[in-house]
Coordinates of C-alpha atoms in Angstrom, one line a residue:
M7 CA -3.7 -15.7 15.9
T8 CA -1.8 -13.6 18.6
L9 CA 1.1 -12.1 19.5
N10 CA 0.9 -11.9 23.6
R11 CA 4.3 -11.3 24.5
L12 CA 7.3 -9.5 22.3
F13 CA 11.3 -9.5 24.3
I14 CA 13.8 -8.0 21.8
Q15 CA 17.1 -8.1 23.1
N16 CA 20.2 -5.5 21.1
L17 CA 17.9 -5.1 18.2
R18 CA 18.9 -1.5 16.4
N19 CA 18.6 1.0 19.8
L20 CA 16.2 -1.5 21.8
E21 CA 19.0 -2.7 24.6
G22 CA 15.6 -4.9 26.1
V23 CA 12.3 -4.6 25.3
D24 CA 9.4 -6.9 27.3
I25 CA 5.8 -6.5 26.8
T26 CA 2.6 -8.2 26.9
P27 CA 0.0 -6.3 23.8
S28 CA -3.6 -6.1 23.2
A29 CA -5.1 -9.3 21.8
Q30 CA -6.7 -6.6 19.6
V31 CA -5.5 -3.1 19.6
N32 CA -1.6 -1.5 20.5
L33 CA -0.7 1.7 20.2
I34 CA 2.5 2.7 20.1
F35 CA 3.9 6.7 20.3
G36 CA 6.9 8.6 21.2
E37 CA 9.4 11.2 19.4
N38 CA 10.7 10.6 16.0
G39 CA 14.1 7.2 16.0
S40 CA 12.8 6.3 19.4
G41 CA 13.2 2.3 18.3
K42 CA 8.9 2.7 17.3
T43 CA 9.2 1.4 14.1
S44 CA 11.9 -1.2 16.2
V45 CA 8.4 -2.7 17.7
L46 CA 7.2 -3.8 14.3
E47 CA 10.5 -4.3 12.8
A48 CA 10.5 -7.1 15.7
V49 CA 7.2 -8.5 15.1
N50 CA 8.0 -8.5 11.2
L51 CA 11.5 -10.2 10.9
L52 CA 9.5 -13.3 14.3
A53 CA 7.3 -13.7 11.4
L54 CA 9.3 -13.7 7.8
G55 CA 12.1 -13.7 9.0
R56 CA 13.1 -10.4 7.8
S57 CA 13.2 -6.5 8.4
F58 CA 10.7 -4.4 6.1
R59 CA 13.4 -2.0 6.1
S60 CA 16.5 -3.5 5.3
H61 CA 17.5 -6.5 3.4
K62 CA 21.0 -6.0 5.3
H63 CA 21.0 -8.5 8.4
K64 CA 24.3 -6.1 10.0
P65 CA 22.3 -2.7 11.0
L66 CA 19.5 -4.7 12.7
I67 CA 21.8 -5.0 15.7
R68 CA 22.9 -2.5 18.1
H69 CA 26.0 -1.7 18.0
H70 CA 28.6 -3.2 19.8
Q71 CA 26.4 -5.9 19.9
N72 CA 26.9 -9.1 18.7
S73 CA 24.1 -10.1 17.4
F74 CA 19.5 -9.5 18.2
T75 CA 17.7 -12.1 19.2
V76 CA 13.3 -11.0 19.1
F77 CA 11.5 -13.7 20.9
G78 CA 7.2 -14.0 21.0
K79 CA 4.2 -15.4 22.8
V80 CA 2.0 -16.7 19.7
R81 CA -1.9 -17.4 21.0
V82 CA -2.2 -20.3 19.0
E83 CA -6.2 -21.3 17.8
D84 CA -6.4 -24.4 20.1
G85 CA -5.7 -21.5 22.9
S86 CA -2.0 -22.5 23.7
D87 CA 0.3 -20.4 23.9
V88 CA 3.0 -21.5 20.6
P89 CA 6.4 -20.0 21.4
I90 CA 9.0 -18.6 17.6
G91 CA 12.1 -17.1 17.9
I92 CA 14.6 -15.7 16.0
N93 CA 18.8 -14.9 16.3
R94 CA 20.6 -13.0 14.0
T95 CA 24.1 -13.5 14.4
S96 CA 26.3 -10.3 12.9
E97 CA 28.2 -12.7 11.1
G98 CA 24.8 -13.8 9.4
L99 CA 24.4 -16.8 11.0
A100 CA 20.8 -17.0 11.4
N101 CA 18.8 -19.3 14.0
F102 CA 14.5 -19.8 13.5
K103 CA 13.4 -21.4 16.8
V104 CA 9.9 -23.4 17.5
N105 CA 8.0 -24.5 20.5
G106 CA 11.6 -24.7 21.7
S107 CA 13.3 -27.4 18.7
M108 CA 15.5 -25.5 15.6
V109 CA 13.6 -24.9 12.6
P110 CA 15.2 -24.9 8.9
S111 CA 13.1 -22.5 7.3
A112 CA 11.8 -18.3 8.5
A113 CA 8.7 -20.1 6.9
D114 CA 8.2 -22.9 9.1
L115 CA 7.9 -18.8 11.9
A116 CA 5.9 -17.2 9.0
A117 CA 3.5 -20.2 9.3
Y118 CA 2.6 -19.3 13.5
L119 CA 2.6 -15.7 12.3
P120 CA 1.0 -14.0 9.5
V121 CA 1.2 -10.7 8.9
Q122 CA 0.7 -8.0 7.0
V123 CA 3.0 -4.8 7.4
I124 CA 1.2 -0.9 5.9
N125 CA 3.7 1.6 5.7
S126 CA 5.3 4.2 3.1
E127 CA 6.8 1.1 1.4
T128 CA 3.6 -0.5 1.7
F129 CA 3.5 1.6 -2.1
L130 CA 5.0 0.1 -4.2
L131 CA 3.2 -2.2 -4.8
L132 CA 1.7 0.1 -6.8
E133 CA 4.7 2.3 -8.3
G134 CA 7.6 -0.9 -8.0
S135 CA 8.8 -4.0 -10.1
P136 CA 6.5 -6.7 -10.4
Q137 CA 8.8 -8.4 -8.5
V138 CA 6.9 -6.7 -5.9
R139 CA 3.1 -7.8 -6.7
R140 CA 4.1 -11.0 -7.2
Q141 CA 5.3 -10.9 -3.8
F142 CA 1.8 -9.4 -2.4
I143 CA -0.5 -12.8 -3.8
D144 CA 2.0 -15.4 -3.1
W145 CA 2.0 -13.8 0.4
L146 CA -1.7 -15.1 0.3
V147 CA -1.1 -18.1 -2.0
F148 CA 1.7 -19.3 0.6
H149 CA -0.8 -18.9 3.9
V150 CA -3.8 -20.6 1.6
E151 CA -2.4 -23.6 -0.6
H152 CA 0.8 -25.9 1.5
G153 CA 1.0 -27.2 -1.7
F154 CA 3.4 -23.8 -3.2
F155 CA 5.9 -23.3 -1.0
P156 CA 7.9 -26.5 -2.1
A157 CA 6.2 -26.2 -5.6
W158 CA 8.2 -22.1 -5.4
K159 CA 11.5 -23.7 -4.0
A160 CA 11.4 -26.5 -6.8
I161 CA 10.9 -24.1 -9.4
Q162 CA 13.5 -21.8 -8.2
R163 CA 16.5 -24.8 -8.0
C164 CA 14.7 -25.3 -11.8
L165 CA 15.2 -22.2 -12.6
K166 CA 18.7 -22.0 -11.8
H167 CA 20.0 -25.5 -13.9
R168 CA 18.4 -24.5 -16.5
N169 CA 19.7 -21.1 -17.0
S170 CA 22.8 -22.2 -16.6
L171 CA 22.9 -24.4 -18.5
L172 CA 21.3 -22.0 -21.1
R173 CA 24.9 -19.9 -20.3
H174 CA 26.2 -22.8 -22.3
D175 CA 27.6 -22.4 -25.8
R176 CA 26.3 -25.2 -27.2
I177 CA 23.2 -26.6 -25.0
D178 CA 22.4 -30.3 -25.2
P179 CA 19.2 -31.1 -25.8
F180 CA 18.9 -34.2 -23.4
E181 CA 20.8 -32.3 -20.7
L182 CA 17.8 -29.2 -21.6
A183 CA 15.2 -31.8 -22.1
P184 CA 14.4 -33.5 -17.8
W185 CA 14.5 -29.5 -16.5
D186 CA 11.9 -28.0 -19.4
K187 CA 9.3 -31.2 -17.9
E188 CA 9.9 -30.9 -14.9
L189 CA 9.7 -26.5 -15.1
V190 CA 6.7 -27.0 -17.3
L191 CA 4.9 -29.1 -13.9
L192 CA 5.6 -26.6 -11.7
T193 CA 5.2 -23.9 -13.3
E194 CA 1.3 -25.0 -14.0
Q195 CA 1.4 -25.8 -11.0
I196 CA 1.6 -22.5 -9.1
H197 CA -0.3 -21.1 -12.0
E198 CA -3.2 -22.7 -10.3
F199 CA -2.2 -21.8 -7.2
R200 CA -2.2 -18.0 -7.7
L201 CA -5.6 -18.0 -9.8
E202 CA -7.7 -19.4 -7.6
S203 CA -6.4 -17.2 -4.4
F204 CA -6.7 -14.5 -7.2
R205 CA -10.2 -15.5 -7.6
Q206 CA -11.2 -14.8 -4.5
F207 CA -8.6 -12.3 -3.5
H208 CA -10.4 -9.8 -6.2
E209 CA -14.4 -10.7 -5.1
V210 CA -13.3 -9.3 -1.9
F211 CA -11.5 -6.3 -3.3
D212 CA -14.0 -4.8 -5.0
E213 CA -16.4 -4.2 -2.9
L214 CA -13.6 -3.2 -0.3
C215 CA -12.4 -0.9 -2.9
K216 CA -15.0 1.1 -3.2
E217 CA -15.4 2.2 -0.1
F218 CA -11.7 3.3 0.6
T219 CA -11.4 5.1 -3.2
K220 CA -15.0 5.9 -4.5
L221 CA -13.0 5.6 -7.7
D222 CA -14.9 4.3 -10.9
G223 CA -13.1 2.4 -13.8
V224 CA -10.8 0.2 -10.6
K225 CA -10.0 -3.4 -12.1
L226 CA -7.5 -5.4 -11.5
S227 CA -6.1 -8.3 -13.3
Y228 CA -3.3 -11.3 -12.8
Y229 CA -1.0 -12.2 -15.2
R230 CA 0.4 -15.5 -15.8
G231 CA 4.1 -14.6 -16.5
W232 CA 3.2 -15.5 -20.8
D233 CA 1.2 -15.9 -23.3
K234 CA -3.2 -16.4 -21.8
D235 CA -3.4 -17.8 -25.2
K236 CA -0.1 -20.6 -25.0
N237 CA 0.4 -23.3 -23.2
Y238 CA 3.9 -23.2 -20.9
A239 CA 5.9 -26.1 -23.1
E240 CA 5.2 -24.3 -26.5
V241 CA 6.5 -20.6 -25.5
L242 CA 9.3 -22.9 -23.1
S243 CA 10.3 -24.3 -27.0
A244 CA 9.7 -21.3 -29.1
S245 CA 11.7 -18.9 -27.1
L246 CA 14.7 -21.3 -26.1
E247 CA 16.5 -18.9 -29.5
R248 CA 16.2 -15.7 -27.1
D249 CA 16.8 -17.3 -24.0
Q250 CA 20.2 -19.3 -24.8
R251 CA 20.8 -15.1 -26.1
I252 CA 20.3 -13.3 -22.8
G253 CA 21.2 -16.7 -21.0
Y254 CA 17.7 -16.2 -18.4
T255 CA 14.7 -17.3 -18.7
Q256 CA 12.4 -14.9 -20.3
S257 CA 8.8 -16.8 -19.5
G258 CA 7.2 -18.2 -16.7
S259 CA 5.6 -18.2 -13.7
H260 CA 9.5 -16.6 -12.1
R261 CA 7.7 -13.4 -14.7
A262 CA 4.0 -13.4 -12.6
D263 CA 2.3 -9.7 -12.1
L264 CA -0.9 -8.7 -10.5
R265 CA -1.9 -5.5 -13.3
I266 CA -4.7 -2.2 -11.0
T267 CA -6.0 -0.2 -13.6
I268 CA -8.3 2.6 -13.7
N269 CA -10.4 2.8 -16.9
G270 CA -7.0 0.8 -18.7
Q271 CA -4.7 3.1 -17.6
Y272 CA -1.6 1.5 -15.4
A273 CA -3.2 3.1 -12.0
A274 CA 0.4 4.7 -10.4
E275 CA 0.9 6.3 -13.2
T276 CA -3.0 8.4 -12.6
L277 CA -4.2 8.4 -9.3
S278 CA -2.4 11.1 -6.8
R279 CA -0.5 9.8 -3.6
G280 CA -3.9 9.9 -2.1
Q281 CA -5.2 7.9 -4.1
Q282 CA -2.3 5.3 -3.9
K283 CA -2.6 5.5 -0.4
L284 CA -6.6 4.1 -0.2
L285 CA -6.5 1.8 -2.9
V286 CA -3.3 0.0 -1.4
C287 CA -5.1 -0.1 2.0
A288 CA -8.4 -2.2 -0.4
L289 CA -5.5 -4.3 -1.1
K290 CA -3.2 -4.8 2.5
I291 CA -7.0 -5.0 4.3
A292 CA -8.9 -6.9 1.7
Q293 CA -5.8 -9.8 1.9
G294 CA -6.3 -10.3 6.1
C295 CA -10.1 -10.6 5.5
V296 CA -9.6 -13.2 2.1
F297 CA -6.6 -15.0 4.5
S298 CA -9.5 -15.3 7.2
R299 CA -11.6 -16.5 5.2
I300 CA -10.4 -19.2 4.1
T301 CA -8.0 -20.6 6.4
G302 CA -10.3 -19.1 9.8
R303 CA -7.2 -17.2 11.1
K304 CA -6.4 -14.1 11.4
S305 CA -3.3 -11.9 10.6
V306 CA -1.5 -9.3 12.4
Y307 CA -1.1 -5.9 11.5
L308 CA 2.0 -3.8 11.6
V309 CA 0.9 0.2 10.5
D310 CA 3.6 2.5 10.4
D311 CA 3.1 6.0 11.4
L312 CA 0.0 6.2 10.6
P313 CA -1.4 9.6 11.0
A314 CA 1.5 10.1 8.4
E315 CA -0.1 8.5 5.8
L316 CA -3.6 8.5 5.5
D317 CA -5.1 11.9 6.7
E318 CA -8.1 12.1 10.2
K319 CA -11.1 10.5 7.6
H320 CA -9.2 7.9 5.6
R321 CA -7.2 6.8 8.9
A322 CA -10.8 7.0 10.9
L323 CA -12.0 3.6 7.6
L324 CA -8.9 2.3 7.6
V325 CA -9.6 1.7 11.6
K326 CA -13.1 1.2 11.0
W327 CA -12.1 -2.0 9.0
L328 CA -9.4 -3.2 11.7
A329 CA -11.8 -3.2 14.0
T330 CA -14.4 -5.5 12.2
M331 CA -11.8 -7.9 10.9
G332 CA -11.3 -7.6 15.2
T333 CA -7.8 -8.9 14.5
Q334 CA -4.1 -8.0 16.0
V335 CA -3.3 -4.9 15.5
F336 CA 0.0 -2.2 16.1
I337 CA -0.6 1.1 15.2
T338 CA 2.4 3.7 15.3
G339 CA 3.0 7.3 15.9
V340 CA 4.3 10.1 17.6
D341 CA 1.3 11.6 19.3
R342 CA -0.2 9.9 21.9
D343 CA -3.7 11.3 21.4
V344 CA -4.2 12.3 17.6
L345 CA -3.1 8.3 18.2
L346 CA -5.6 7.5 20.4
A347 CA -8.6 9.9 18.4
S348 CA -9.2 7.1 16.2
W349 CA -10.7 4.0 18.7
L350 CA -12.5 6.4 20.9
D351 CA -15.9 5.3 19.4
K352 CA -15.2 1.8 20.2
P353 CA -16.5 1.2 23.0
E354 CA -15.9 -2.9 22.0
I355 CA -12.1 -1.6 22.3
T356 CA -9.9 -0.7 24.6
P357 CA -5.9 -0.1 22.8
K358 CA -3.0 -0.5 25.5
L359 CA -0.4 2.3 24.3
F360 CA 3.8 2.1 24.7
H361 CA 5.5 4.5 24.8
V362 CA 9.0 4.3 23.3
E363 CA 11.6 7.0 24.5
H364 CA 15.6 6.0 23.6
G365 CA 15.2 2.9 23.0
R366 CA 12.8 2.2 25.7
V367 CA 9.0 0.6 25.6
V368 CA 6.8 1.6 28.8
E369 CA 3.0 1.0 28.7
A370 CA 1.8 4.0 29.6
P371 CA -1.7 4.4 31.5
Y372 CA -5.3 4.8 28.8

């Protein structure tokens, strides 16, 4: 999958952008505040329907405008181009289109444009909440297990109803029973989806981690969200009184986590900031490799301010892996020559350069 056209209108300071990216490497340079990251943000909006910088939609819309639009053409496996787009208004209305037709949710966009982001927020993978790591593993599960997303939506609905019942002063067991039964079935289904994806991910990650970090004792483990020695139906039954007391379901797939340790201690508490960055890069590259291995497709990588996040040696290592994967890449940075330097020893790749200034994006000479 590659993005071979990107049109942006009224997104942050980008008034009107229409570019034809390279299917390989795109280097986007310009001063801080010029709009570089907003270009990556536009690609992410096309892929997920949301920004990686803000959960609010109003800051995304250019000053004095009522909406923003991002449109793209995605080259798919058979060589055809699929147009996809998103429009978001200041009132919060979101419209998603694929092939000229409205689609119900951003998930329909995600199926066409699988995107990986590496930026300063990426390091929350180690130090953030379990939700951040669940989202990380669920990205892979969503793209390789077609039954996952319907099950995930169903379990959100099920938990909402069960938690509502738990907050009642008196619970009718006959009213709770069907929700418990459905919750058990969905939880076990989601667990199996995650477990299989984690197994394949773990194999690739182990090899990449050795090259990226040179650390001994790195261990990746998957916690399913409840006691590994008990089945979920037993856990639900045993925790009913406590669940009712606090008003929500404590255990289940919604509590799953990806645990990353170094010699038995949490990586976020043990590693230096630089080591954490390398470990997260290994996680992100491994995810793209596994996705490609399972599906035969390639994800698009968005790397924001690469020179600020990694030193020259480790930039070269990341670039080497991106080149080996043969994936489409968008990388931002302030200095054109610094960005370009990491690719000069790869004659098979000719990056496209884009200069961003005051919200305008123009292709620059190589």
